[in-house]
Amino acid sequence: MTETDQRKVSLQREIEWLEKCLKSLDGEKKFVPWLAVLYVLVVPGAMWKGVLGVIVVLFATTVILGTAMYIQAGHRSEYLERLEETKKALAELERVPYVPR
């Protein structure tokens, strides 16, 4: 197997892996809205510490939701960018003929 063939196989494996990661993110994306269920903790927070408990629960839940969405978007962006670069590299590799050394 030539060096070019090895590189093609490596790029194809990376493309498959990145597509698998994107599918995994789609599955995980369904769980992020369920974090909003944490807002239910406002009631025990109110009973425990009154208005301060409500504020803490609202703030903490909003931060958790925002962080989850930010991480999700960041990973999706990174995977899509790497997938595009890898596909571009594979296309260039297939376009350029192999020149033995």
mmCIF file with all atom_site columns, C-alpha atoms in Angstrom:
data_model
loop_
_atom_site.group_PDB
_atom_site.id
_atom_site.type_symbol
_atom_site.label_atom_id
_atom_site.label_alt_id
_atom_site.label_comp_id
_atom_site.label_asym_id
_atom_site.label_entity_id
_atom_site.label_seq_id
_atom_site.pdbx_PDB_ins_code
_atom_site.Cartn_x
_atom_site.Cartn_y
_atom_site.Cartn_z
_atom_site.occupancy
_atom_site.B_iso_or_equiv
_atom_site.pdbx_formal_charge
_atom_site.auth_seq_id
_atom_site.auth_comp_id
_atom_site.auth_asym_id
_atom_site.auth_atom_id
_atom_site.pdbx_PDB_model_num
ATOM 1   C CA . MET A 1 1   ? 0.000   0.000  0.000  1.00 0.00 ? 1   MET A CA 1
ATOM 2   C CA . THR A 1 2   ? 1.458   3.330  -1.038 1.00 0.00 ? 2   THR A CA 1
ATOM 3   C CA . GLU A 1 3   ? 1.725   6.381  1.170  1.00 0.00 ? 3   GLU A CA 1
ATOM 4   C CA . THR A 1 4   ? -1.078  8.069  -0.777 1.00 0.00 ? 4   THR A CA 1
ATOM 5   C CA . ASP A 1 5   ? -3.371  5.093  -0.302 1.00 0.00 ? 5   ASP A CA 1
ATOM 6   C CA . GLN A 1 6   ? -2.636  5.068  3.418  1.00 0.00 ? 6   GLN A CA 1
ATOM 7   C CA . ARG A 1 7   ? -3.428  8.771  3.622  1.00 0.00 ? 7   ARG A CA 1
ATOM 8   C CA . LYS A 1 8   ? -6.723  8.226  1.741  1.00 0.00 ? 8   LYS A CA 1
ATOM 9   C CA . VAL A 1 9   ? -7.733  5.456  4.108  1.00 0.00 ? 9   VAL A CA 1
ATOM 10  C CA . SER A 1 10  ? -6.806  7.623  7.085  1.00 0.00 ? 10  SER A CA 1
ATOM 11  C CA . LEU A 1 11  ? -8.869  10.550 5.770  1.00 0.00 ? 11  LEU A CA 1
ATOM 12  C CA . GLN A 1 12  ? -11.836 8.296  5.013  1.00 0.00 ? 12  GLN A CA 1
ATOM 13  C CA . ARG A 1 13  ? -11.717 6.887  8.546  1.00 0.00 ? 13  ARG A CA 1
ATOM 14  C CA . GLU A 1 14  ? -11.601 10.388 9.979  1.00 0.00 ? 14  GLU A CA 1
ATOM 15  C CA . ILE A 1 15  ? -14.614 11.395 7.865  1.00 0.00 ? 15  ILE A CA 1
ATOM 16  C CA . GLU A 1 16  ? -16.545 8.376  9.134  1.00 0.00 ? 16  GLU A CA 1
ATOM 17  C CA . TRP A 1 17  ? -15.573 9.182  12.726 1.00 0.00 ? 17  TRP A CA 1
ATOM 18  C CA . LEU A 1 18  ? -16.602 12.840 12.408 1.00 0.00 ? 18  LEU A CA 1
ATOM 19  C CA . GLU A 1 19  ? -19.957 11.895 10.889 1.00 0.00 ? 19  GLU A CA 1
ATOM 20  C CA . LYS A 1 20  ? -20.471 9.443  13.754 1.00 0.00 ? 20  LYS A CA 1
ATOM 21  C CA . CYS A 1 21  ? -19.673 12.216 16.247 1.00 0.00 ? 21  CYS A CA 1
ATOM 22  C CA . LEU A 1 22  ? -22.192 14.528 14.580 1.00 0.00 ? 22  LEU A CA 1
ATOM 23  C CA . LYS A 1 23  ? -24.877 11.837 14.810 1.00 0.00 ? 23  LYS A CA 1
ATOM 24  C CA . SER A 1 24  ? -24.021 11.377 18.464 1.00 0.00 ? 24  SER A CA 1
ATOM 25  C CA . LEU A 1 25  ? -24.436 15.122 19.027 1.00 0.00 ? 25  LEU A CA 1
ATOM 26  C CA . ASP A 1 26  ? -27.865 14.965 17.392 1.00 0.00 ? 26  ASP A CA 1
ATOM 27  C CA . GLY A 1 27  ? -28.866 12.298 19.893 1.00 0.00 ? 27  GLY A CA 1
ATOM 28  C CA . GLU A 1 28  ? -27.510 14.268 22.827 1.00 0.00 ? 28  GLU A CA 1
ATOM 29  C CA . LYS A 1 29  ? -29.218 17.431 21.605 1.00 0.00 ? 29  LYS A CA 1
ATOM 30  C CA . LYS A 1 30  ? -32.569 15.876 22.494 1.00 0.00 ? 30  LYS A CA 1
ATOM 31  C CA . PHE A 1 31  ? -31.601 15.747 26.174 1.00 0.00 ? 31  PHE A CA 1
ATOM 32  C CA . VAL A 1 32  ? -30.602 19.402 26.586 1.00 0.00 ? 32  VAL A CA 1
ATOM 33  C CA . PRO A 1 33  ? -34.189 20.720 26.832 1.00 0.00 ? 33  PRO A CA 1
ATOM 34  C CA . TRP A 1 34  ? -34.837 18.210 29.609 1.00 0.00 ? 34  TRP A CA 1
ATOM 35  C CA . LEU A 1 35  ? -32.434 20.192 31.761 1.00 0.00 ? 35  LEU A CA 1
ATOM 36  C CA . ALA A 1 36  ? -35.202 22.781 31.978 1.00 0.00 ? 36  ALA A CA 1
ATOM 37  C CA . VAL A 1 37  ? -36.910 20.352 34.357 1.00 0.00 ? 37  VAL A CA 1
ATOM 38  C CA . LEU A 1 38  ? -34.456 21.676 36.937 1.00 0.00 ? 38  LEU A CA 1
ATOM 39  C CA . TYR A 1 39  ? -36.642 24.784 37.118 1.00 0.00 ? 39  TYR A CA 1
ATOM 40  C CA . VAL A 1 40  ? -39.021 22.604 39.165 1.00 0.00 ? 40  VAL A CA 1
ATOM 41  C CA . LEU A 1 41  ? -36.505 22.962 41.982 1.00 0.00 ? 41  LEU A CA 1
ATOM 42  C CA . VAL A 1 42  ? -37.716 26.542 42.402 1.00 0.00 ? 42  VAL A CA 1
ATOM 43  C CA . VAL A 1 43  ? -40.429 25.283 44.765 1.00 0.00 ? 43  VAL A CA 1
ATOM 44  C CA . PRO A 1 44  ? -38.072 23.498 47.192 1.00 0.00 ? 44  PRO A CA 1
ATOM 45  C CA . GLY A 1 45  ? -35.667 26.423 46.873 1.00 0.00 ? 45  GLY A CA 1
ATOM 46  C CA . ALA A 1 46  ? -38.438 28.823 47.863 1.00 0.00 ? 46  ALA A CA 1
ATOM 47  C CA . MET A 1 47  ? -39.417 26.656 50.825 1.00 0.00 ? 47  MET A CA 1
ATOM 48  C CA . TRP A 1 48  ? -35.777 26.297 51.914 1.00 0.00 ? 48  TRP A CA 1
ATOM 49  C CA . LYS A 1 49  ? -34.464 29.863 51.590 1.00 0.00 ? 49  LYS A CA 1
ATOM 50  C CA . GLY A 1 50  ? -37.373 31.936 50.306 1.00 0.00 ? 50  GLY A CA 1
ATOM 51  C CA . VAL A 1 51  ? -36.653 34.487 47.571 1.00 0.00 ? 51  VAL A CA 1
ATOM 52  C CA . LEU A 1 52  ? -32.914 33.876 47.753 1.00 0.00 ? 52  LEU A CA 1
ATOM 53  C CA . GLY A 1 53  ? -33.494 30.157 47.098 1.00 0.00 ? 53  GLY A CA 1
ATOM 54  C CA . VAL A 1 54  ? -35.628 30.979 44.062 1.00 0.00 ? 54  VAL A CA 1
ATOM 55  C CA . ILE A 1 55  ? -32.969 33.310 42.673 1.00 0.00 ? 55  ILE A CA 1
ATOM 56  C CA . VAL A 1 56  ? -30.200 30.760 43.204 1.00 0.00 ? 56  VAL A CA 1
ATOM 57  C CA . VAL A 1 57  ? -32.182 27.960 41.516 1.00 0.00 ? 57  VAL A CA 1
ATOM 58  C CA . LEU A 1 58  ? -33.178 30.172 38.571 1.00 0.00 ? 58  LEU A CA 1
ATOM 59  C CA . PHE A 1 59  ? -29.602 31.377 38.109 1.00 0.00 ? 59  PHE A CA 1
ATOM 60  C CA . ALA A 1 60  ? -28.025 27.935 38.447 1.00 0.00 ? 60  ALA A CA 1
ATOM 61  C CA . THR A 1 61  ? -30.499 26.278 36.080 1.00 0.00 ? 61  THR A CA 1
ATOM 62  C CA . THR A 1 62  ? -30.068 29.022 33.494 1.00 0.00 ? 62  THR A CA 1
ATOM 63  C CA . VAL A 1 63  ? -26.274 28.680 33.701 1.00 0.00 ? 63  VAL A CA 1
ATOM 64  C CA . ILE A 1 64  ? -26.485 24.886 33.313 1.00 0.00 ? 64  ILE A CA 1
ATOM 65  C CA . LEU A 1 65  ? -28.794 25.170 30.298 1.00 0.00 ? 65  LEU A CA 1
ATOM 66  C CA . GLY A 1 66  ? -26.653 27.856 28.698 1.00 0.00 ? 66  GLY A CA 1
ATOM 67  C CA . THR A 1 67  ? -23.468 25.877 29.242 1.00 0.00 ? 67  THR A CA 1
ATOM 68  C CA . ALA A 1 68  ? -24.985 22.722 27.753 1.00 0.00 ? 68  ALA A CA 1
ATOM 69  C CA . MET A 1 69  ? -26.160 24.605 24.659 1.00 0.00 ? 69  MET A CA 1
ATOM 70  C CA . TYR A 1 70  ? -22.791 26.367 24.308 1.00 0.00 ? 70  TYR A CA 1
ATOM 71  C CA . ILE A 1 71  ? -20.834 23.113 24.502 1.00 0.00 ? 71  ILE A CA 1
ATOM 72  C CA . GLN A 1 72  ? -23.223 21.457 22.051 1.00 0.00 ? 72  GLN A CA 1
ATOM 73  C CA . ALA A 1 73  ? -22.856 24.307 19.548 1.00 0.00 ? 73  ALA A CA 1
ATOM 74  C CA . GLY A 1 74  ? -19.080 24.450 19.986 1.00 0.00 ? 74  GLY A CA 1
ATOM 75  C CA . HIS A 1 75  ? -18.610 20.754 19.333 1.00 0.00 ? 75  HIS A CA 1
ATOM 76  C CA . ARG A 1 76  ? -20.949 20.839 16.335 1.00 0.00 ? 76  ARG A CA 1
ATOM 77  C CA . SER A 1 77  ? -19.035 23.764 14.858 1.00 0.00 ? 77  SER A CA 1
ATOM 78  C CA . GLU A 1 78  ? -15.686 22.088 15.453 1.00 0.00 ? 78  GLU A CA 1
ATOM 79  C CA . TYR A 1 79  ? -16.793 18.770 13.949 1.00 0.00 ? 79  TYR A CA 1
ATOM 80  C CA . LEU A 1 80  ? -18.338 20.439 10.898 1.00 0.00 ? 80  LEU A CA 1
ATOM 81  C CA . GLU A 1 81  ? -15.195 22.502 10.301 1.00 0.00 ? 81  GLU A CA 1
ATOM 82  C CA . ARG A 1 82  ? -12.922 19.462 10.629 1.00 0.00 ? 82  ARG A CA 1
ATOM 83  C CA . LEU A 1 83  ? -15.227 17.427 8.385  1.00 0.00 ? 83  LEU A CA 1
ATOM 84  C CA . GLU A 1 84  ? -15.089 20.092 5.685  1.00 0.00 ? 84  GLU A CA 1
ATOM 85  C CA . GLU A 1 85  ? -11.293 20.336 5.898  1.00 0.00 ? 85  GLU A CA 1
ATOM 86  C CA . THR A 1 86  ? -10.912 16.556 5.789  1.00 0.00 ? 86  THR A CA 1
ATOM 87  C CA . LYS A 1 87  ? -13.197 16.210 2.781  1.00 0.00 ? 87  LYS A CA 1
ATOM 88  C CA . LYS A 1 88  ? -11.271 18.976 1.045  1.00 0.00 ? 88  LYS A CA 1
ATOM 89  C CA . ALA A 1 89  ? -7.951  17.240 1.785  1.00 0.00 ? 89  ALA A CA 1
ATOM 90  C CA . LEU A 1 90  ? -9.311  13.942 0.469  1.00 0.00 ? 90  LEU A CA 1
ATOM 91  C CA . ALA A 1 91  ? -10.558 15.610 -2.709 1.00 0.00 ? 91  ALA A CA 1
ATOM 92  C CA . GLU A 1 92  ? -7.155  17.222 -3.279 1.00 0.00 ? 92  GLU A CA 1
ATOM 93  C CA . LEU A 1 93  ? -5.419  13.928 -2.660 1.00 0.00 ? 93  LEU A CA 1
ATOM 94  C CA . GLU A 1 94  ? -7.621  12.124 -5.181 1.00 0.00 ? 94  GLU A CA 1
ATOM 95  C CA . ARG A 1 95  ? -7.145  14.891 -7.744 1.00 0.00 ? 95  ARG A CA 1
ATOM 96  C CA . VAL A 1 96  ? -3.362  14.903 -7.582 1.00 0.00 ? 96  VAL A CA 1
ATOM 97  C CA . PRO A 1 97  ? -1.723  11.796 -9.060 1.00 0.00 ? 97  PRO A CA 1
ATOM 98  C CA . TYR A 1 98  ? 0.776   9.897  -7.005 1.00 0.00 ? 98  TYR A CA 1
ATOM 99  C CA . VAL A 1 99  ? 4.396   10.642 -7.832 1.00 0.00 ? 99  VAL A CA 1
ATOM 100 C CA . PRO A 1 100 ? 6.793   7.969  -6.557 1.00 0.00 ? 100 PRO A CA 1
ATOM 101 C CA . ARG A 1 101 ? 9.876   9.190  -4.709 1.00 0.00 ? 101 ARG A CA 1
#
